[in-house]
mmCIF file of C-alpha atoms in Angstrom:
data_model
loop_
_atom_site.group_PDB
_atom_site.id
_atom_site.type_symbol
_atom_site.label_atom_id
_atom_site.label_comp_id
_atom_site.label_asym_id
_atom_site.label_seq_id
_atom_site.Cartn_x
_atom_site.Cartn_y
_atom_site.Cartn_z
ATOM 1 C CA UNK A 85 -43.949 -10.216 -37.077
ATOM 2 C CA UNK A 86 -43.612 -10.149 -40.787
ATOM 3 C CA UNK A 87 -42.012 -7.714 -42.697
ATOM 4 C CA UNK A 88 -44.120 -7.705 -45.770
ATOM 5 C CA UNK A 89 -45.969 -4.902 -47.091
ATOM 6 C CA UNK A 90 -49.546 -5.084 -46.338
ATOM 7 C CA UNK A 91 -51.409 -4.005 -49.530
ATOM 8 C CA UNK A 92 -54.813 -3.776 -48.028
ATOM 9 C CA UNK A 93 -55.799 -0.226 -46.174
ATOM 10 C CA UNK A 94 -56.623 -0.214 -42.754
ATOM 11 C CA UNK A 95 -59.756 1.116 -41.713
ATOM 12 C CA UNK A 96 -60.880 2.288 -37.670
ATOM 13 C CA UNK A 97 -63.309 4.251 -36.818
ATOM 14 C CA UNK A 98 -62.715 6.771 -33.835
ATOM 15 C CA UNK A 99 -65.507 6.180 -31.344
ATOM 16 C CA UNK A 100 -65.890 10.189 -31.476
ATOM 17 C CA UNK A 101 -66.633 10.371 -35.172
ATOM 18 C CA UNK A 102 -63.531 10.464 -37.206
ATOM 19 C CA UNK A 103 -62.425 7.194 -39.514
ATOM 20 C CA UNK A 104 -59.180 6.567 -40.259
ATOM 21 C CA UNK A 105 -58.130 5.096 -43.081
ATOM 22 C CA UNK A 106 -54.040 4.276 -43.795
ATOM 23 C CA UNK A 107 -52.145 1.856 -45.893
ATOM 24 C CA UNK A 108 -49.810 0.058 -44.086
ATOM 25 C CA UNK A 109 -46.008 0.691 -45.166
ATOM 26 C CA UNK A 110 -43.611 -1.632 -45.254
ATOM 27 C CA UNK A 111 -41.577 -2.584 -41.881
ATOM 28 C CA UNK A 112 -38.512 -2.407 -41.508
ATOM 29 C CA UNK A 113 -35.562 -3.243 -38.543
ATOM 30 C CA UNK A 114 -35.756 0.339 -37.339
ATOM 31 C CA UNK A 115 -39.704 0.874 -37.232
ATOM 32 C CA UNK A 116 -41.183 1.583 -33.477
ATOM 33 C CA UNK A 117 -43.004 -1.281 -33.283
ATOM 34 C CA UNK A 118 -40.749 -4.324 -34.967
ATOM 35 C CA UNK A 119 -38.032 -2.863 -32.055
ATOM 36 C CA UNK A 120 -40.699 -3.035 -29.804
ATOM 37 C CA UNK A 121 -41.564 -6.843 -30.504
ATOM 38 C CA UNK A 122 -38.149 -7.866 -30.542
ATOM 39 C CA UNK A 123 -36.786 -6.224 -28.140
ATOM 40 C CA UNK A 124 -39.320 -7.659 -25.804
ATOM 41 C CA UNK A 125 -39.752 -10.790 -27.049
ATOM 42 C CA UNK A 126 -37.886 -12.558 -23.911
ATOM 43 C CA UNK A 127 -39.445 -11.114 -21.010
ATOM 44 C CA UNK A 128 -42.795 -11.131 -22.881
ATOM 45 C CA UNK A 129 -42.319 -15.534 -22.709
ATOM 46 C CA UNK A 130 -41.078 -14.788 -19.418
ATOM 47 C CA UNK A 131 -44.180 -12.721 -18.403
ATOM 48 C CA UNK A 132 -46.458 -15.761 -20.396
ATOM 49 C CA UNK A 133 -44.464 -18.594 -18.025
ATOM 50 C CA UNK A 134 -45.317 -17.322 -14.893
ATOM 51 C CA UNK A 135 -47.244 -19.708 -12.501
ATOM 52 C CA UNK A 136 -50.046 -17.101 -12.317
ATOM 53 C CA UNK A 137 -50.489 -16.599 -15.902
ATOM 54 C CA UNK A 138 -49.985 -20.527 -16.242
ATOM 55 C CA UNK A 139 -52.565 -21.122 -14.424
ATOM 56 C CA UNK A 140 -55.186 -18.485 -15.316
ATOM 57 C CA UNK A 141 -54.653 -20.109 -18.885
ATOM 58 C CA UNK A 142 -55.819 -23.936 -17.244
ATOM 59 C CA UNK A 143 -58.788 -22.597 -15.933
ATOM 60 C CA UNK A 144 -57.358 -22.660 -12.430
ATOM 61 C CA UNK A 145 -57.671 -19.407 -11.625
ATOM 62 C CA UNK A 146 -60.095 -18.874 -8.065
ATOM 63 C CA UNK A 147 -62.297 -15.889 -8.121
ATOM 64 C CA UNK A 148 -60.907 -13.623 -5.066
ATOM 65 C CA UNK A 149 -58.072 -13.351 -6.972
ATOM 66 C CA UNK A 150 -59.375 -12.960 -10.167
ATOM 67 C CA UNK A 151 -60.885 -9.654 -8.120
ATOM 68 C CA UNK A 152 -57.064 -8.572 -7.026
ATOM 69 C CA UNK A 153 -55.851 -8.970 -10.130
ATOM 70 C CA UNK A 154 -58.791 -6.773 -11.237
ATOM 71 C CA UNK A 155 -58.150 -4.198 -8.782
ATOM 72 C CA UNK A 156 -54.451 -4.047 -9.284
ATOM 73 C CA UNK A 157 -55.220 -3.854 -13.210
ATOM 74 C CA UNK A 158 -57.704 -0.839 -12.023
ATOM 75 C CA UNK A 159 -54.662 1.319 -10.399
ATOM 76 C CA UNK A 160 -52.820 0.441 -13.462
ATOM 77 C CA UNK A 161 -55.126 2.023 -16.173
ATOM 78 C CA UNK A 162 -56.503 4.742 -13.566
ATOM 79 C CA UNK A 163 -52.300 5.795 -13.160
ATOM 80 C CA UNK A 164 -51.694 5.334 -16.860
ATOM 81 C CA UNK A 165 -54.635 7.131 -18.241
ATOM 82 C CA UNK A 166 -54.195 9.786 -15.762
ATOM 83 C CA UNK A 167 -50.801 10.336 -17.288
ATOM 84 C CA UNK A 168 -52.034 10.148 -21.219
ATOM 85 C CA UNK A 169 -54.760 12.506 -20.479
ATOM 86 C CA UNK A 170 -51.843 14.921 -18.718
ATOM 87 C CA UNK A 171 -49.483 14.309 -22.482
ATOM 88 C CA UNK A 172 -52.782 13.992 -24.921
ATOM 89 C CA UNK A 173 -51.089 16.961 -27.158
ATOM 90 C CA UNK A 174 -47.306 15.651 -26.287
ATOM 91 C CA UNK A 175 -45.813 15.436 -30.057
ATOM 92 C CA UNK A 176 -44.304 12.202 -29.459
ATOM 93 C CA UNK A 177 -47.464 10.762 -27.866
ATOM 94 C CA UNK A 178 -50.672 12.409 -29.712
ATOM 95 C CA UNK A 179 -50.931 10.334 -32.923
ATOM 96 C CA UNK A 180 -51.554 7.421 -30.393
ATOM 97 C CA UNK A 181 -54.295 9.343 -28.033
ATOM 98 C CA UNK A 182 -57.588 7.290 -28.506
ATOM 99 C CA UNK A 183 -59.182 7.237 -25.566
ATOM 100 C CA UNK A 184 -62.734 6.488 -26.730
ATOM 101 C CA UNK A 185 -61.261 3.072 -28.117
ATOM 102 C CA UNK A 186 -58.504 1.932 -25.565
ATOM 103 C CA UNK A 187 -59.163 3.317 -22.258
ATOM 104 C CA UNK A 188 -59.734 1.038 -19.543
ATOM 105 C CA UNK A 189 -60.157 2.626 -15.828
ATOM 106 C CA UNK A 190 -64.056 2.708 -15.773
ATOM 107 C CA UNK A 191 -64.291 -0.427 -17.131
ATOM 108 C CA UNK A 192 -62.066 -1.795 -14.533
ATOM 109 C CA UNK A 193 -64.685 0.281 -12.111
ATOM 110 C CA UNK A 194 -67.694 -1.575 -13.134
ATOM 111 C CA UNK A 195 -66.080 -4.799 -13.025
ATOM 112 C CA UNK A 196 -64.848 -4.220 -9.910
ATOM 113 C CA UNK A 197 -68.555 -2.548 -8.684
ATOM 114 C CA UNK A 198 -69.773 -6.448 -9.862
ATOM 115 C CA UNK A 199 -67.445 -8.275 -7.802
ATOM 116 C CA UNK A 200 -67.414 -5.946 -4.677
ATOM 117 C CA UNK A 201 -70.977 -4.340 -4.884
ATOM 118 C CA UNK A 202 -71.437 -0.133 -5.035
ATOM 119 C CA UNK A 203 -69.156 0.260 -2.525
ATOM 120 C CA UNK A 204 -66.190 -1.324 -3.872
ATOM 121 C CA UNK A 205 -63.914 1.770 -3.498
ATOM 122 C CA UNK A 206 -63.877 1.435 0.311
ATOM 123 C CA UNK A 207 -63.222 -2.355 -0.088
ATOM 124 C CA UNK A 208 -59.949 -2.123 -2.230
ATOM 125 C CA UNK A 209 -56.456 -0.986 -1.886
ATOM 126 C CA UNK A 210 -53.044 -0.203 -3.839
ATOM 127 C CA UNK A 211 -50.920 -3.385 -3.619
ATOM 128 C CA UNK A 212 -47.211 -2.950 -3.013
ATOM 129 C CA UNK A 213 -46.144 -4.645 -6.259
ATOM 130 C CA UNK A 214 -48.918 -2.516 -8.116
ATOM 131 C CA UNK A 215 -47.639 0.573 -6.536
ATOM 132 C CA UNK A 216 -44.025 0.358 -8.219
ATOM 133 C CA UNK A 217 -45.923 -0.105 -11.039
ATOM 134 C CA UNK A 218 -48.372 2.944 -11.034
ATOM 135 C CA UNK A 219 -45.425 5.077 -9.239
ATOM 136 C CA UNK A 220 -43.503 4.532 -12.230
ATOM 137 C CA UNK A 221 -45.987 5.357 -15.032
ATOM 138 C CA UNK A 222 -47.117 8.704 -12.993
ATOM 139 C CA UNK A 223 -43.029 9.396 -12.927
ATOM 140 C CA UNK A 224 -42.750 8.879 -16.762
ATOM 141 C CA UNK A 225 -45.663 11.133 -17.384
ATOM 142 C CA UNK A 226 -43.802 14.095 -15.294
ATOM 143 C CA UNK A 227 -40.388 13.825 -16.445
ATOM 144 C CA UNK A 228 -40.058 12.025 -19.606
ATOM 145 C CA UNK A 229 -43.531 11.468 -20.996
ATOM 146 C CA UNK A 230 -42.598 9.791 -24.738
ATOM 147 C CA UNK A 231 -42.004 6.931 -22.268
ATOM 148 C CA UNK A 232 -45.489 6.478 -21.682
ATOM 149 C CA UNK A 233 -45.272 5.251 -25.522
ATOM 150 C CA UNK A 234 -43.732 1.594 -24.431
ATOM 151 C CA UNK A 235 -46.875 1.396 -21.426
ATOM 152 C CA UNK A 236 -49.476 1.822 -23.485
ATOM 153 C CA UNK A 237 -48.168 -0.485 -26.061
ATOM 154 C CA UNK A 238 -47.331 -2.783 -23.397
ATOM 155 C CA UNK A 239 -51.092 -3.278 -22.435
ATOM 156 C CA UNK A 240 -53.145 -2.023 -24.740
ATOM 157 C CA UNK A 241 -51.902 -4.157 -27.264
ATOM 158 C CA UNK A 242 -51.717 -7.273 -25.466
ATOM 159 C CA UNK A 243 -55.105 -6.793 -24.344
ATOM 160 C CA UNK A 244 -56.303 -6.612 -27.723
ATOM 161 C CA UNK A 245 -54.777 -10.080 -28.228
ATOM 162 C CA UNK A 246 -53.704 -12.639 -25.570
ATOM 163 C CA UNK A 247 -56.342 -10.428 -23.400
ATOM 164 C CA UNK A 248 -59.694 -11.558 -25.004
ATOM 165 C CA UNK A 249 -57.945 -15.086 -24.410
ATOM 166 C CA UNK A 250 -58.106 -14.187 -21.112
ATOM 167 C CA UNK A 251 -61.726 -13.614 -21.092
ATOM 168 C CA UNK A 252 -62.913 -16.440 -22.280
ATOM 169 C CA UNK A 253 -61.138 -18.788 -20.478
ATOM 170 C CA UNK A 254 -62.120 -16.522 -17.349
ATOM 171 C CA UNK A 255 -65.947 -16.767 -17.999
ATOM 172 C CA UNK A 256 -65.621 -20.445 -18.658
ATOM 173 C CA UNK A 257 -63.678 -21.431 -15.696
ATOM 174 C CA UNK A 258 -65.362 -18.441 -13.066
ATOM 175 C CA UNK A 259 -68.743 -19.374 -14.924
ATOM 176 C CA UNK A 260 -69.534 -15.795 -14.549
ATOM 177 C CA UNK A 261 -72.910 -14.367 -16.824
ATOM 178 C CA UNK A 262 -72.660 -14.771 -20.563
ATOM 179 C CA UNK A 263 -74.008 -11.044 -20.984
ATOM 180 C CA UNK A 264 -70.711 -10.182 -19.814
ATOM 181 C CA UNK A 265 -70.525 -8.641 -16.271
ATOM 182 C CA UNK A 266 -67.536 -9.000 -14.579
ATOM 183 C CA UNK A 267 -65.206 -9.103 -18.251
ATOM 184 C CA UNK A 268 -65.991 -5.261 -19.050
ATOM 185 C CA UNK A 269 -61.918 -5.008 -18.878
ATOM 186 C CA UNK A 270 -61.710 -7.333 -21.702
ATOM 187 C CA UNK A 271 -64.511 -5.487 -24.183
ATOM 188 C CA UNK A 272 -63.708 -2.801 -26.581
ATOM 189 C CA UNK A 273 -67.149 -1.596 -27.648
ATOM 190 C CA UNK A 274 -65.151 1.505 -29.994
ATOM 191 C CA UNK A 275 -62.971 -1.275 -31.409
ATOM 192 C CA UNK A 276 -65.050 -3.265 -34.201
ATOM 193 C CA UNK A 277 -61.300 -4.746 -35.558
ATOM 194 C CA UNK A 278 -58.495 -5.739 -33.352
ATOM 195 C CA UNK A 279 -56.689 -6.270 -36.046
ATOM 196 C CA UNK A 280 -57.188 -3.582 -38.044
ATOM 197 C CA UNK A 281 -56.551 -1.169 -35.101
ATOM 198 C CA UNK A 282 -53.561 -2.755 -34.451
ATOM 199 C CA UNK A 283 -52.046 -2.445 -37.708
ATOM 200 C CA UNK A 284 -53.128 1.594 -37.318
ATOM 201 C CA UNK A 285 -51.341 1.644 -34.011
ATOM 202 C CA UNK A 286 -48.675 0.137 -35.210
ATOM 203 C CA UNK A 287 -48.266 2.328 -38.015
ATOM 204 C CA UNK A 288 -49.026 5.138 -35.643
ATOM 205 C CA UNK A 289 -46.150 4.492 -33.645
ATOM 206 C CA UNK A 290 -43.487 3.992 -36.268
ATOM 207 C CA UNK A 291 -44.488 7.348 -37.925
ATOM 208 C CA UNK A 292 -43.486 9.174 -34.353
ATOM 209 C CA UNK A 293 -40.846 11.409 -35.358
ATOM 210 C CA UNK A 294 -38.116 9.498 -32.618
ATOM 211 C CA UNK A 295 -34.166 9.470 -32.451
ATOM 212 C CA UNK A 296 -32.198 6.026 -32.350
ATOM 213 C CA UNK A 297 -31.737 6.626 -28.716
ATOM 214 C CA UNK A 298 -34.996 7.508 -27.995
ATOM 215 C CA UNK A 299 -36.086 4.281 -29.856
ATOM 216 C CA UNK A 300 -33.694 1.871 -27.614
ATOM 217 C CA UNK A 301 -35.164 4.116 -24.422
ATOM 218 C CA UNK A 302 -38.608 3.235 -25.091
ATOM 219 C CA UNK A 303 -37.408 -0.588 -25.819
ATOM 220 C CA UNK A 304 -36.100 -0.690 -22.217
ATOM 221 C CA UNK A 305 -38.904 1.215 -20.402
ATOM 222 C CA UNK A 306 -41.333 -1.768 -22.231
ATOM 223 C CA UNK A 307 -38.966 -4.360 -20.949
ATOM 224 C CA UNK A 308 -39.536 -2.399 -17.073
ATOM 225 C CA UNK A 309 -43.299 -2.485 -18.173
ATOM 226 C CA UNK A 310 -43.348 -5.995 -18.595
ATOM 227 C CA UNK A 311 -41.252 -6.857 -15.173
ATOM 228 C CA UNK A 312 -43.628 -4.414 -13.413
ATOM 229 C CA UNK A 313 -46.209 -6.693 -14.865
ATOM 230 C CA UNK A 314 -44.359 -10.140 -13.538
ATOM 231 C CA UNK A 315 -43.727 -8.706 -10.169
ATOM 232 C CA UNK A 316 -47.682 -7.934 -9.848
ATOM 233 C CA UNK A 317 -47.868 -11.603 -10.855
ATOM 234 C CA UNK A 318 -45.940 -13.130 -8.500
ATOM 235 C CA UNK A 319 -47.496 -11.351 -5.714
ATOM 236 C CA UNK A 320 -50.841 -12.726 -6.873
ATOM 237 C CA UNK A 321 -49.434 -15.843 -6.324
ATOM 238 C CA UNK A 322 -48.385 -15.284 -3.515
ATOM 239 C CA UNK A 323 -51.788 -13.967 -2.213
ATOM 240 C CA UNK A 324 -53.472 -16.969 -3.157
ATOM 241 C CA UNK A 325 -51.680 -18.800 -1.216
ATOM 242 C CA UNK A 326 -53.398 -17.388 1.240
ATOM 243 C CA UNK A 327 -56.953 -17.985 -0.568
ATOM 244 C CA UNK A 328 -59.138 -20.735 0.154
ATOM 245 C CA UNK A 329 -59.312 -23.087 -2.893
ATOM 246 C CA UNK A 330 -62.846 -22.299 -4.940
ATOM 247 C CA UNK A 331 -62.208 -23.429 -8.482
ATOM 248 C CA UNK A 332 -61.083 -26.791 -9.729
ATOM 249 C CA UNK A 333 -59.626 -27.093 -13.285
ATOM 250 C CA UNK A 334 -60.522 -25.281 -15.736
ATOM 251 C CA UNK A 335 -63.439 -23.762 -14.000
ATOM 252 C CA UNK A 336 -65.936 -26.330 -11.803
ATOM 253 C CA UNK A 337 -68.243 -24.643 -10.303
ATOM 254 C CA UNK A 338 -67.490 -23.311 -7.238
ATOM 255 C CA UNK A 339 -70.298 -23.803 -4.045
ATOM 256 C CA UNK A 340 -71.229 -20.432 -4.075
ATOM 257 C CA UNK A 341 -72.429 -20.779 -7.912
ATOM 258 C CA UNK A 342 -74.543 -23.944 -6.558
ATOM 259 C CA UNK A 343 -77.212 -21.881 -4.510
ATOM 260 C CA UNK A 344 -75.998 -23.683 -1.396
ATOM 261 C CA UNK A 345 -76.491 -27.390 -2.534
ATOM 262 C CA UNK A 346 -73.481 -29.406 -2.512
ATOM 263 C CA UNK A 347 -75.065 -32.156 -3.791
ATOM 264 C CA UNK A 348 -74.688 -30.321 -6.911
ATOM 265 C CA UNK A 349 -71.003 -29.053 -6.676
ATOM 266 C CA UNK A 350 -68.556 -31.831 -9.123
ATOM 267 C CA UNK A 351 -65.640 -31.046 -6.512
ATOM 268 C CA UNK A 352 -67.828 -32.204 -3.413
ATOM 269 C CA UNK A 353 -68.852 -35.261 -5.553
ATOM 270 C CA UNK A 354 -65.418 -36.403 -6.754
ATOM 271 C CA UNK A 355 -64.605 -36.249 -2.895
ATOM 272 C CA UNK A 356 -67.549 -38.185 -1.624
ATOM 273 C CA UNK A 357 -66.815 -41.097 -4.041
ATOM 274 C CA UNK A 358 -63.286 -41.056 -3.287
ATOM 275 C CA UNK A 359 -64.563 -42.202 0.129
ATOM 276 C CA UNK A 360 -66.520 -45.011 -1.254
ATOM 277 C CA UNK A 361 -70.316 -45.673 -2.371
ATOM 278 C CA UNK A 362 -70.856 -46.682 -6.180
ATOM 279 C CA UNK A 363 -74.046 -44.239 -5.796
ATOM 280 C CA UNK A 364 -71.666 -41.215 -5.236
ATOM 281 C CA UNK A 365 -69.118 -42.299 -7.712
ATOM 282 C CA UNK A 366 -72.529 -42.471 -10.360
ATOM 283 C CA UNK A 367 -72.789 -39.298 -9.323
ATOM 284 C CA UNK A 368 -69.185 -38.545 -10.095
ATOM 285 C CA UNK A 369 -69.525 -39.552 -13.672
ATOM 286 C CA UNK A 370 -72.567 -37.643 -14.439
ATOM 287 C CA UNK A 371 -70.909 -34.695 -13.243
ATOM 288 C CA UNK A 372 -68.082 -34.991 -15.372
ATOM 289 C CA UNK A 373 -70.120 -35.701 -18.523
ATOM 290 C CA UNK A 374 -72.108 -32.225 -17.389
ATOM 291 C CA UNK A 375 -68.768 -30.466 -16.678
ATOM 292 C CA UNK A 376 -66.652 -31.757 -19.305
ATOM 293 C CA UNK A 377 -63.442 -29.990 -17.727
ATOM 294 C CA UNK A 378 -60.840 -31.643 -20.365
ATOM 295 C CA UNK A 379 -62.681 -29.951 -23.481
ATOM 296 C CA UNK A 380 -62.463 -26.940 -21.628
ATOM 297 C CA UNK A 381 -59.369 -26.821 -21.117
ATOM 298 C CA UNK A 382 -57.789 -28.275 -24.151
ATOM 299 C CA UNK A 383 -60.114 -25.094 -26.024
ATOM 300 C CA UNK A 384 -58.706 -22.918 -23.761
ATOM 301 C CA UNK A 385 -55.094 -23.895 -24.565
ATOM 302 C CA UNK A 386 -55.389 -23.615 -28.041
ATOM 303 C CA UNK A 387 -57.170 -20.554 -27.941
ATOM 304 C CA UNK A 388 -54.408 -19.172 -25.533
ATOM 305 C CA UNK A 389 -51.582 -20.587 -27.856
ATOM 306 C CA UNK A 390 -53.374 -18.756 -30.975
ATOM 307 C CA UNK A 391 -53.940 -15.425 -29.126
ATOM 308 C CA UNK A 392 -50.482 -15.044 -27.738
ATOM 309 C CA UNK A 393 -49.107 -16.028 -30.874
ATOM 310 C CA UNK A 394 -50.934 -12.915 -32.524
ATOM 311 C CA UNK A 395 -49.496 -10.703 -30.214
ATOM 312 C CA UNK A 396 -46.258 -11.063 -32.154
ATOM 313 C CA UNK A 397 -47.336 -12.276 -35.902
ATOM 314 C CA UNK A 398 -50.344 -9.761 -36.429
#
């Protein structure tokens, strides 16, 4: 993250009416947020090399677990925002209350009331990984609530980067509707500039009036944040395990997204002409030149490289 002084103001306009406009300071070693990014800098690649996070980036990701991972996301943000709402007018946590702009629980909902139908609620349940997780966040809020300081920076801001990444490569590969149900986790109506927002949350955080130790506390508890995060990832993959395959590379279409006709499904095809029959294996090419999979996912890699890299360097 550079350590330059920005000489441009950042503007952001509250969703509820106020606009905010700041010039951003010069960083230094001791500033909130450079700690922050160094100090998590390992487990943050760590977090990236997982085989679940690997994979969503190919394109490989299948959609029943796409929906966990929603639903564990949705305890997440419900526990978390529970928490924020409980601290709102906490000193050390107000200047970063924007709940119009970051808050993510009903949005999870909806996405979740897409993939499971209106009565999603009584179809979903608390993982154990996810559980830690959320039991965690709602004990920060009650005992030591600056803490919740390193969660919210520990997703908020990395779904304002790597996350809209995410997105894309999710609607590409689970072909889901390009009006954008199913991705409502990923859209920040309130937010017009991720990059301008983070720069004001940035310089939010590093105006908090915090100690040295409180600093190097709030380091470690993102460091927790982001092994909560892995262990929720590793159980995914461990789930889907369990999962019938649905989704080829980089996001075939899966039978279901065929109407029923196999004929039309690339993964069916490639299968059939493995078998034999220069008909089929016609039909193999043309769905490859319809379904160009290797575009796809060479976009998708460079978009992921790009949007992880802001994470750190915006």
């Amino acid at each position: 993250m550079s350590t330059e002084r920005m000489e441009k103001s950042v503007t952001v306009s509250n969703g509820a009416g106020p606009v905010y406009e700041e010039k951003e300071s010069a960083l230094g070693p001791d500033d909130l947020s450079e700690l922050l990014a160094a100090g998590t800098k390992e487990v943050h690649e760590k977090a990236e090399n997982t085989q679940f996070v690997k994979d969503f980036l190919r394109g490989r990701i299948r959609k029943e677990l796409f929906k966990l991972g929603a639903v564990a996301l949705y305890y997440t943000y419900t526990a978390m925002e529970e928490e924020i709402e409980k601290n709102k007018e906490h000193p050390q946590f107000a200047p970063l209350y924007f709940p119009t702009e970051l808050h993510r629980h009903e949005a999870l909902g909806r996405d979740l009331e897409y993939f499971y139908g209106p009565d999603w609620q009584s179809q979903v349940s608390c993982s154990p990984a996810t559980q830690q997780y959320v039991d965690r966040i709602h004990q920060v809020g009650e005992e030591d609530p600056v803490l919740l300081v390193a969660h919210a920076y520990t997703r908020y801001m990395g779904d304002l980067s790597g996350g809209q990444v995410l997105k894309k490569v999710a609607q590409r590969a689970l072909k889901l509707p390009v009006t954008g149900e199913g991705l409502d986790f990923y859209q920040f109506d309130a937010i017009h500039s991720a990059k301008a927002f983070k720069q004001l949350y940035r310089s939010r955080m590093n105006e908090l009036d915090l100690d040295t130790e409180t600093k190097q506390r709030l380091v470690a508890e993102a460091v927790k944040a982001f092994q909560f995060n892995m262990e929720v990832f590793d159980e995914l993959e461990e789930m889907g395990k369990t999962i019938q395959e649905e989704v080829l590379d980089a996001g075939m279409p899966v039978h279901g997204a065929m109407d029923g006709d196999t004929n039309k499904c690339p993964f069916y095809q490639a299968k059939t002409a493995a078998g034999g029959g220069t008909a089929y294996a016609g039909q193999l090419a043309m769905a490859a030149l319809r379904h160009p999979t290797g575009q796809v996912l060479f976009a998708a890699w460079v978009a992921a490289l790009a949007g992880l890299a802001a994470w750190y360097f915006m």
